Amino acid sequence: MRGGTSRGPFFNANDLPSDPILRDKVLLAVMGSPDARQIDGLGGANPLTSKVGIVSPGSAAGIDLDFLFAQITPAKSLVDTTPNCGNMLAAVVPFALETGMLKAQGETSTYRVFTQNTGMVCEITVETPGKSLSYEGNTHIDGVPGTAAPITINFLDTAGSVCRGLLPTGNLKDSVWLDGIGEIEVTCIDNGMPLVILKACDLGKSGYETVTELNADPELKTRLESLRLACGHLMGLGDVQDKTYPKMTLIAPPKGEGSISTRSFIPHVCHDAIGVLAAVTVGTACVLKGSIAEGVANLPAGLVKTVSVEHPSGEFSVELAIDSQDSQRVTRAALIRTARLIMQGTVLIPQSIWDGQSGKAVATSTPKSGAQSDY
Ligand code: NQM
């Protein structure tokens, strides 16, 4: 399925081994990792197309679905189920409707989804005219060609999704020493995605470079990684060398009509757009007085703000609600994505990794879709 600007296979949790170690081996085989080209699997050789969604019926009262997201690093044997992915999240309800896990409610259908990665709840609304899921519509999101039916995601509580709080260092801004540059100011923040945000100009960049230019700049990448490793410790995340977070975000004043310009690294490759929860987190930094974005971002007035986050392939609008009693608190984030079912079927993996049956939560003889060994 495509979810927002990401793509990857979705599984019913019952079709995978319940043991997480075996499950991760199966996911690596499904995607063809470790291999930068993912030639022996379904992965698209880029972090944005090396993602897996695992869905099951909600396990708590008032929750319709549980979602577990897995980020597979193409060239490594690394399956990271710690951070969430707001793009893949957009395809969760369509997957559940397609596979009969949910029934449509009316012209639109709204469900509560629990993201197991981060322990967060969100509300997702999809279009179901005549109680049938529709992918067709007029909504365009930058980073995806054409238009499709809108999917609304309302995040209800995202602060400290992976870290110990919204501002995991306890500060709105920190100074970090970088060899060859000196002190660099950053904001370490997690409102759905752990991010280190810094001014592009502090690393000698305009912040308006193309993705190709930034990906071809080894000096920039080395500097960003040094900062990331240092900030990982400051954020209480320990050694983040083998972790896909925190992600790094360069900011600059808006180039167009937006609120801020961004170049996001996830964490070693520059994103063609920006992650959903990364956009929510950058937007949140923009509204916090005293953060690195103060004086860089251009924001509308009011307690409900649409923050337009510019990125290399357009912009991403996030609606943020600010607490009327505490202007430093964001109470809700809402945004629009689209998704599409691209194919359905069975993915085959070597039998030496898994026989396709043992250790499943629910055993079936002929899975309608899922993972199966091929020899
Ligand atoms: O931040 C990329 C993406 C993402 C994650 C990444 C995402 C999010 O664009 O919520 O969506 O940060 O690796 O899919």
CSV table of C-alpha atoms and ligand atoms in Angstrom, one decimal:
chain,number,residue,atom,x,y,z
A,1,MET,CA,0.0,0.0,0.0
A,2,ARG,CA,1.0,3.6,-0.4
A,3,GLY,CA,0.4,5.5,2.8
A,4,GLY,CA,1.1,9.3,2.2
A,5,THR,CA,4.5,9.6,0.7
A,6,SER,CA,5.6,6.1,1.9
A,7,ARG,CA,5.0,2.7,0.5
A,8,GLY,CA,5.3,-0.9,1.9
A,9,PRO,CA,3.6,-4.2,2.5
A,10,PHE,CA,0.9,-4.4,5.1
A,11,PHE,CA,0.3,-7.6,7.1
A,12,ASN,CA,-2.4,-8.9,9.3
A,13,ALA,CA,-0.4,-9.5,12.6
A,14,ASN,CA,-1.9,-13.1,12.6
A,15,ASP,CA,-0.1,-13.9,9.3
A,16,LEU,CA,3.3,-13.3,10.9
A,17,PRO,CA,5.2,-15.2,13.6
A,18,SER,CA,4.3,-13.9,17.0
A,19,ASP,CA,7.9,-14.1,18.2
A,20,PRO,CA,9.4,-10.6,17.4
A,21,ILE,CA,12.9,-12.1,16.6
A,22,LEU,CA,11.5,-14.5,14.0
A,23,ARG,CA,9.1,-11.8,12.8
A,24,ASP,CA,11.9,-9.4,12.2
A,25,LYS,CA,13.9,-12.1,10.2
A,26,VAL,CA,10.8,-12.6,8.1
A,27,LEU,CA,10.4,-8.9,7.5
A,28,LEU,CA,14.0,-8.6,6.4
A,29,ALA,CA,13.5,-11.4,3.9
A,30,VAL,CA,10.3,-9.9,2.7
A,31,MET,CA,12.0,-6.6,2.0
A,32,GLY,CA,15.4,-8.1,0.7
A,33,SER,CA,17.6,-6.6,3.5
A,34,PRO,CA,20.4,-6.3,4.2
A,35,ASP,CA,21.2,-5.0,0.7
A,36,ALA,CA,21.3,-1.4,-0.4
A,37,ARG,CA,19.3,-2.3,-3.5
A,38,GLN,CA,17.0,-4.8,-1.7
A,39,ILE,CA,17.3,-6.8,-4.9
A,40,ASP,CA,15.9,-10.0,-3.3
A,41,GLY,CA,12.7,-8.5,-1.9
A,42,LEU,CA,10.0,-6.0,-2.1
A,43,GLY,CA,11.9,-3.0,-0.6
A,44,GLY,CA,12.4,0.1,-2.8
A,45,ALA,CA,16.0,0.8,-1.8
A,46,ASN,CA,15.1,4.0,0.0
A,47,PRO,CA,14.0,4.5,3.6
A,48,LEU,CA,10.6,5.7,2.4
A,49,THR,CA,9.9,2.5,0.5
A,50,SER,CA,11.5,0.2,3.1
A,51,LYS,CA,8.6,0.2,5.6
A,52,VAL,CA,6.2,-2.4,6.8
A,53,GLY,CA,2.7,-2.0,8.5
A,54,ILE,CA,1.3,-4.7,10.8
A,55,VAL,CA,-2.3,-4.4,11.7
A,56,SER,CA,-4.6,-6.2,14.2
A,57,PRO,CA,-8.0,-5.6,15.8
A,58,GLY,CA,-7.8,-3.1,18.7
A,59,SER,CA,-6.8,-4.8,22.0
A,60,ALA,CA,-8.1,-2.1,24.4
A,61,ALA,CA,-11.6,-0.7,25.0
A,62,GLY,CA,-12.5,2.2,22.6
A,63,ILE,CA,-9.7,1.2,20.2
A,64,ASP,CA,-10.6,-0.1,16.7
A,65,LEU,CA,-7.2,-1.1,15.5
A,66,ASP,CA,-3.7,-1.6,16.7
A,67,PHE,CA,-0.9,-0.6,14.3
A,68,LEU,CA,2.8,-1.6,14.6
A,69,PHE,CA,5.1,0.1,12.2
A,70,ALA,CA,8.5,-1.4,11.2
A,71,GLN,CA,11.3,0.7,9.5
A,72,ILE,CA,13.8,-1.6,7.7
A,73,THR,CA,17.1,0.0,6.9
A,74,PRO,CA,17.8,-1.2,3.4
A,75,ALA,CA,21.6,-2.0,3.7
A,76,LYS,CA,21.4,-3.3,7.3
A,77,SER,CA,19.9,-6.2,9.3
A,78,LEU,CA,18.0,-3.5,11.2
A,79,VAL,CA,14.2,-3.6,11.9
A,80,ASP,CA,13.2,-0.6,14.0
A,81,THR,CA,9.8,-0.7,15.7
A,82,THR,CA,10.5,2.2,18.0
A,83,PRO,CA,9.3,5.3,16.2
A,84,ASN,CA,5.9,5.6,14.4
A,85,CYS,CA,5.4,6.6,10.8
A,86,GLY,CA,2.5,9.0,10.1
A,87,ASN,CA,2.6,8.3,6.4
A,88,MET,CA,2.2,4.5,6.7
A,89,LEU,CA,-0.5,5.2,9.4
A,90,ALA,CA,-2.7,6.7,6.6
A,91,ALA,CA,-3.0,3.2,5.0
A,92,VAL,CA,-3.9,1.4,8.2
A,93,VAL,CA,-7.7,2.0,8.0
A,94,PRO,CA,-7.9,1.2,4.2
A,95,PHE,CA,-6.0,-2.0,4.9
A,96,ALA,CA,-8.4,-3.0,7.7
A,97,LEU,CA,-11.5,-2.2,5.5
A,98,GLU,CA,-10.0,-4.1,2.5
A,99,THR,CA,-9.3,-7.2,4.7
A,100,GLY,CA,-12.6,-7.2,6.5
A,101,MET,CA,-11.1,-6.3,9.9
A,102,LEU,CA,-13.4,-3.3,10.0
A,103,LYS,CA,-16.8,-2.5,8.5
A,104,ALA,CA,-17.5,1.0,6.9
A,105,GLN,CA,-19.9,3.2,8.9
A,106,GLY,CA,-21.5,5.6,6.5
A,107,GLU,CA,-20.5,8.1,3.9
A,108,THR,CA,-17.3,8.7,5.9
A,109,SER,CA,-15.9,6.3,8.6
A,110,THR,CA,-13.9,7.3,11.6
A,111,TYR,CA,-11.8,4.9,13.8
A,112,ARG,CA,-9.5,5.1,16.7
A,113,VAL,CA,-6.1,3.6,16.1
A,114,PHE,CA,-3.5,2.8,18.7
A,115,THR,CA,0.1,3.0,17.5
A,116,GLN,CA,1.9,0.3,19.4
A,117,ASN,CA,5.3,1.8,18.6
A,118,THR,CA,4.7,4.9,20.6
A,119,GLY,CA,1.6,4.1,22.8
A,120,MET,CA,-0.4,6.9,21.1
A,121,VAL,CA,-4.0,7.1,20.0
A,122,CYS,CA,-5.2,8.9,16.9
A,123,GLU,CA,-8.5,9.2,15.0
A,124,ILE,CA,-8.5,8.5,11.3
A,125,THR,CA,-11.4,9.3,9.0
A,126,VAL,CA,-11.7,7.8,5.5
A,127,GLU,CA,-14.3,8.3,2.7
A,128,THR,CA,-16.7,5.4,2.4
A,129,PRO,CA,-19.5,6.5,0.0
A,130,GLY,CA,-22.3,3.9,0.0
A,131,LYS,CA,-20.3,2.2,2.8
A,132,SER,CA,-17.6,1.3,0.3
A,133,LEU,CA,-14.0,2.5,0.7
A,134,SER,CA,-13.0,5.1,-2.0
A,135,TYR,CA,-9.5,5.9,-3.0
A,136,GLU,CA,-10.6,8.4,-5.7
A,137,GLY,CA,-10.8,12.1,-4.9
A,138,ASN,CA,-9.5,15.6,-5.5
A,139,THR,CA,-6.9,15.8,-2.7
A,140,HIS,CA,-3.3,16.3,-3.7
A,141,ILE,CA,-0.4,15.9,-1.3
A,142,ASP,CA,3.0,17.1,-2.3
A,143,GLY,CA,5.4,14.2,-3.0
A,144,VAL,CA,2.7,12.0,-4.7
A,145,PRO,CA,1.5,12.6,-8.3
A,146,GLY,CA,-2.2,13.2,-9.0
A,147,THR,CA,-5.1,13.3,-6.5
A,148,ALA,CA,-6.9,10.9,-4.3
A,149,ALA,CA,-9.6,10.7,-1.5
A,150,PRO,CA,-8.5,12.6,1.6
A,151,ILE,CA,-7.7,10.7,4.8
A,152,THR,CA,-7.8,12.9,8.0
A,153,ILE,CA,-5.5,12.0,10.9
A,154,ASN,CA,-6.1,13.7,14.2
A,155,PHE,CA,-3.3,13.1,16.7
A,156,LEU,CA,-4.6,13.3,20.2
A,157,ASP,CA,-1.4,13.1,22.3
A,158,THR,CA,2.0,12.9,20.7
A,159,ALA,CA,4.4,14.6,23.1
A,160,GLY,CA,7.3,12.4,24.1
A,161,SER,CA,6.5,9.6,21.7
A,162,VAL,CA,9.9,7.9,22.1
A,163,CYS,CA,11.7,10.4,24.4
A,164,ARG,CA,11.1,11.2,28.0
A,165,GLY,CA,9.0,14.3,27.1
A,166,LEU,CA,8.4,17.0,24.5
A,167,LEU,CA,11.7,18.6,25.3
A,168,PRO,CA,13.8,15.6,26.3
A,169,THR,CA,16.9,17.7,27.3
A,170,GLY,CA,14.7,19.9,29.5
A,171,ASN,CA,15.6,22.9,27.3
A,172,LEU,CA,14.1,24.8,24.4
A,173,LYS,CA,17.6,25.1,23.0
A,174,ASP,CA,20.9,23.5,23.6
A,175,SER,CA,24.5,24.2,22.4
A,176,VAL,CA,26.4,21.3,21.0
A,177,TRP,CA,30.1,21.4,20.1
A,178,LEU,CA,30.9,20.4,16.6
A,179,ASP,CA,34.6,19.9,15.5
A,180,GLY,CA,35.5,22.3,12.6
A,181,ILE,CA,32.5,24.6,13.3
A,182,GLY,CA,32.3,25.3,17.1
A,183,GLU,CA,29.1,25.7,19.2
A,184,ILE,CA,25.9,24.9,17.3
A,185,GLU,CA,22.5,25.7,18.7
A,186,VAL,CA,19.8,23.0,18.3
A,187,THR,CA,16.3,22.3,19.6
A,188,CYS,CA,15.8,18.6,20.6
A,189,ILE,CA,12.1,17.9,20.5
A,190,ASP,CA,9.7,15.0,20.2
A,191,ASN,CA,6.1,15.7,19.4
A,192,GLY,CA,5.5,12.4,17.6
A,193,MET,CA,9.1,12.0,16.2
A,194,PRO,CA,12.4,12.6,18.0
A,195,LEU,CA,14.1,15.5,16.0
A,196,VAL,CA,17.2,17.6,16.3
A,197,ILE,CA,16.4,20.9,14.6
A,198,LEU,CA,19.1,23.4,13.6
A,199,LYS,CA,19.5,26.4,11.3
A,200,ALA,CA,20.8,25.4,7.9
A,201,CYS,CA,23.0,28.5,7.8
A,202,ASP,CA,24.9,27.3,10.9
A,203,LEU,CA,26.2,24.4,8.8
A,204,GLY,CA,27.0,26.8,5.8
A,205,LYS,CA,23.8,25.8,3.9
A,206,SER,CA,21.0,27.9,2.6
A,207,GLY,CA,18.4,25.3,3.5
A,208,TYR,CA,17.0,25.5,0.0
A,209,GLU,CA,19.4,23.0,-1.6
A,210,THR,CA,18.0,20.1,-3.6
A,211,VAL,CA,17.8,16.6,-2.2
A,212,THR,CA,20.4,15.4,-4.7
A,213,GLU,CA,22.8,18.2,-3.7
A,214,LEU,CA,22.5,17.4,0.0
A,215,ASN,CA,22.8,13.7,-0.5
A,216,ALA,CA,26.0,14.2,-2.4
A,217,ASP,CA,27.6,16.2,0.4
A,218,PRO,CA,29.7,13.9,2.6
A,219,GLU,CA,31.0,16.7,4.8
A,220,LEU,CA,27.5,17.8,5.7
A,221,LYS,CA,26.5,14.2,6.4
A,222,THR,CA,29.5,13.6,8.7
A,223,ARG,CA,28.7,16.8,10.6
A,224,LEU,CA,25.0,15.9,11.0
A,225,GLU,CA,25.9,12.4,12.2
A,226,SER,CA,28.3,13.9,14.9
A,227,LEU,CA,25.6,16.2,16.1
A,228,ARG,CA,23.0,13.3,16.0
A,229,LEU,CA,25.2,11.1,18.2
A,230,ALA,CA,25.9,13.9,20.7
A,231,CYS,CA,22.2,14.9,20.8
A,232,GLY,CA,21.1,11.2,21.2
A,233,HIS,CA,22.9,11.2,24.6
A,234,LEU,CA,21.5,14.6,25.6
A,235,MET,CA,18.0,13.4,24.7
A,236,GLY,CA,18.4,10.3,27.0
A,237,LEU,CA,18.4,7.9,23.9
A,238,GLY,CA,21.9,6.6,24.6
A,239,ASP,CA,24.0,5.5,21.7
A,240,VAL,CA,21.9,6.1,18.6
A,241,GLN,CA,24.4,4.8,16.0
A,242,ASP,CA,22.2,1.9,15.1
A,243,LYS,CA,18.9,3.7,15.6
A,244,THR,CA,16.8,5.4,13.0
A,245,TYR,CA,16.2,8.4,15.4
A,246,PRO,CA,16.6,11.2,16.2
A,247,LYS,CA,16.1,12.5,12.7
A,248,MET,CA,17.9,15.7,11.7
A,249,THR,CA,16.1,18.8,10.3
A,250,LEU,CA,17.7,21.8,8.8
A,251,ILE,CA,15.5,24.9,8.9
A,252,ALA,CA,15.5,28.2,7.1
A,253,PRO,CA,13.0,31.1,6.6
A,254,PRO,CA,10.1,30.1,4.2
A,255,LYS,CA,11.0,30.4,0.6
A,256,GLY,CA,7.4,30.7,-0.6
A,257,GLU,CA,4.1,31.4,1.2
A,258,GLY,CA,4.8,28.8,3.9
A,259,SER,CA,5.7,29.1,7.6
A,260,ILE,CA,9.2,27.5,7.5
A,261,SER,CA,11.5,25.8,5.0
A,262,THR,CA,12.9,22.3,6.0
A,263,ARG,CA,15.4,19.7,4.8
A,264,SER,CA,14.9,16.5,6.8
A,265,PHE,CA,17.4,13.7,7.2
A,266,ILE,CA,15.9,10.3,8.1
A,267,PRO,CA,18.5,10.1,9.5
A,268,HIS,CA,21.3,9.7,6.9
A,269,VAL,CA,19.3,10.2,3.7
A,270,CYS,CA,17.6,13.5,2.8
A,271,HIS,CA,13.8,13.1,2.7
A,272,ASP,CA,12.2,14.0,-0.7
A,273,ALA,CA,9.4,15.6,1.4
A,274,ILE,CA,9.1,15.4,5.2
A,275,GLY,CA,7.7,12.7,7.5
A,276,VAL,CA,4.2,13.3,8.9
A,277,LEU,CA,5.2,13.3,12.6
A,278,ALA,CA,8.4,15.1,11.7
A,279,ALA,CA,6.2,17.9,10.3
A,280,VAL,CA,4.1,17.9,13.4
A,281,THR,CA,7.2,18.1,15.5
A,282,VAL,CA,8.8,20.9,13.4
A,283,GLY,CA,5.5,22.8,13.5
A,284,THR,CA,5.4,22.4,17.3
A,285,ALA,CA,9.0,23.9,17.5
A,286,CYS,CA,7.7,26.8,15.4
A,287,VAL,CA,5.1,27.7,18.0
A,288,LEU,CA,7.3,27.4,21.0
A,289,LYS,CA,8.8,30.7,22.1
A,290,GLY,CA,12.6,30.3,22.7
A,291,SER,CA,13.1,27.4,20.3
A,292,ILE,CA,15.6,27.4,17.4
A,293,ALA,CA,12.7,28.3,15.1
A,294,GLU,CA,12.0,31.6,16.8
A,295,GLY,CA,12.8,34.4,14.3
A,296,VAL,CA,12.9,31.8,11.4
A,297,ALA,CA,9.3,30.7,11.2
A,298,ASN,CA,6.5,32.9,10.0
A,299,LEU,CA,3.3,31.9,11.8
A,300,PRO,CA,-0.4,32.9,11.6
A,301,ALA,CA,-2.0,34.4,14.7
A,302,GLY,CA,-4.7,32.5,16.8
A,303,LEU,CA,-5.0,29.5,19.0
A,304,VAL,CA,-5.5,27.1,16.0
A,305,LYS,CA,-2.7,27.6,13.6
A,306,THR,CA,-2.1,26.1,10.2
A,307,VAL,CA,1.7,25.7,10.0
A,308,SER,CA,2.8,25.2,6.4
A,309,VAL,CA,6.1,23.3,6.5
A,310,GLU,CA,8.0,23.7,3.2
A,311,HIS,CA,10.0,20.7,2.0
A,312,PRO,CA,12.0,19.8,-1.2
A,313,SER,CA,8.9,18.7,-3.1
A,314,GLY,CA,6.3,21.2,-1.9
A,315,GLU,CA,4.7,21.9,1.5
A,316,PHE,CA,2.9,20.0,4.3
A,317,SER,CA,0.2,21.8,6.3
A,318,VAL,CA,-0.3,20.8,9.9
A,319,GLU,CA,-3.1,22.3,12.0
A,320,LEU,CA,-2.0,22.8,15.6
A,321,ALA,CA,-4.3,23.7,18.5
A,322,ILE,CA,-2.6,25.7,21.3
A,323,ASP,CA,-3.8,25.5,24.9
A,324,SER,CA,-5.6,28.7,25.7
A,325,GLN,CA,-4.1,28.7,29.3
A,326,ASP,CA,-0.6,27.8,28.2
A,327,SER,CA,0.7,29.1,24.9
A,328,GLN,CA,3.7,26.7,25.1
A,329,ARG,CA,1.4,23.6,24.9
A,330,VAL,CA,0.1,22.1,21.7
A,331,THR,CA,-3.0,20.0,22.5
A,332,ARG,CA,-3.9,18.5,19.1
A,333,ALA,CA,-2.4,18.1,15.6
A,334,ALA,CA,-4.5,17.4,12.5
A,335,LEU,CA,-3.5,16.7,8.9
A,336,ILE,CA,-4.5,15.2,5.6
A,337,ARG,CA,-2.9,12.4,3.7
A,338,THR,CA,-4.0,10.0,1.0
A,339,ALA,CA,-3.4,6.3,0.5
A,340,ARG,CA,-3.9,3.5,-2.1
A,341,LEU,CA,-4.0,-0.3,-2.3
A,342,ILE,CA,-1.4,-1.1,-4.9
A,343,MET,CA,-1.5,-5.0,-4.9
A,344,GLN,CA,-2.7,-7.8,-2.7
A,345,GLY,CA,-1.3,-11.3,-2.5
A,346,THR,CA,1.3,-13.6,-0.9
A,347,VAL,CA,5.0,-12.6,-0.5
A,348,LEU,CA,7.4,-15.6,-0.7
A,349,ILE,CA,10.5,-16.0,1.4
A,350,PRO,CA,13.1,-18.7,1.7
A,351,GLN,CA,12.0,-21.7,3.8
A,352,SER,CA,15.4,-21.6,5.6
A,353,ILE,CA,14.1,-18.4,7.3
A,354,TRP,CA,10.5,-19.5,8.1
A,355,ASP,CA,8.2,-22.2,7.0
A,356,GLY,CA,5.3,-19.8,6.7
A,357,GLN,CA,3.2,-21.5,9.4
A,358,SER,CA,5.0,-22.2,12.7
A,359,GLY,CA,4.8,-19.7,15.5
A,360,LYS,CA,1.9,-17.8,14.1
A,361,ALA,CA,-0.6,-16.4,16.5
A,362,VAL,CA,-3.4,-18.1,14.5
A,363,ALA,CA,-2.6,-21.0,12.3
A,364,THR,CA,-4.2,-21.2,8.8
A,365,SER,CA,-3.6,-23.7,6.0
A,366,THR,CA,-3.9,-21.4,3.0
A,367,PRO,CA,-3.4,-17.7,3.8
A,368,LYS,CA,-5.4,-15.4,1.5
A,369,SER,CA,-2.5,-12.9,1.8
A,370,GLY,CA,0.5,-12.7,4.0
A,371,ALA,CA,4.0,-14.2,4.1
A,372,GLN,CA,4.8,-17.7,2.9
A,373,SER,CA,7.9,-19.7,2.3
A,374,ASP,CA,8.5,-20.5,-1.4
A,375,TYR,CA,10.7,-23.6,-1.2
B,1,NQM,O1,7.6,11.3,10.5
B,1,NQM,C1,10.1,9.2,7.3
B,1,NQM,C2,8.0,9.2,6.2
B,1,NQM,C3,8.8,9.1,7.4
B,1,NQM,C4,8.2,9.0,8.8
B,1,NQM,C5,11.0,9.1,8.3
B,1,NQM,C6,6.9,9.7,9.0
B,1,NQM,C7,6.7,10.5,10.1
B,1,NQM,O2,7.9,10.2,5.5
B,1,NQM,O3,5.7,10.4,10.7
B,1,NQM,O4,6.0,9.6,8.2
B,1,NQM,O5,11.0,10.0,9.2
B,1,NQM,O6,11.8,8.2,8.3
B,1,NQM,O7,7.3,8.2,5.9
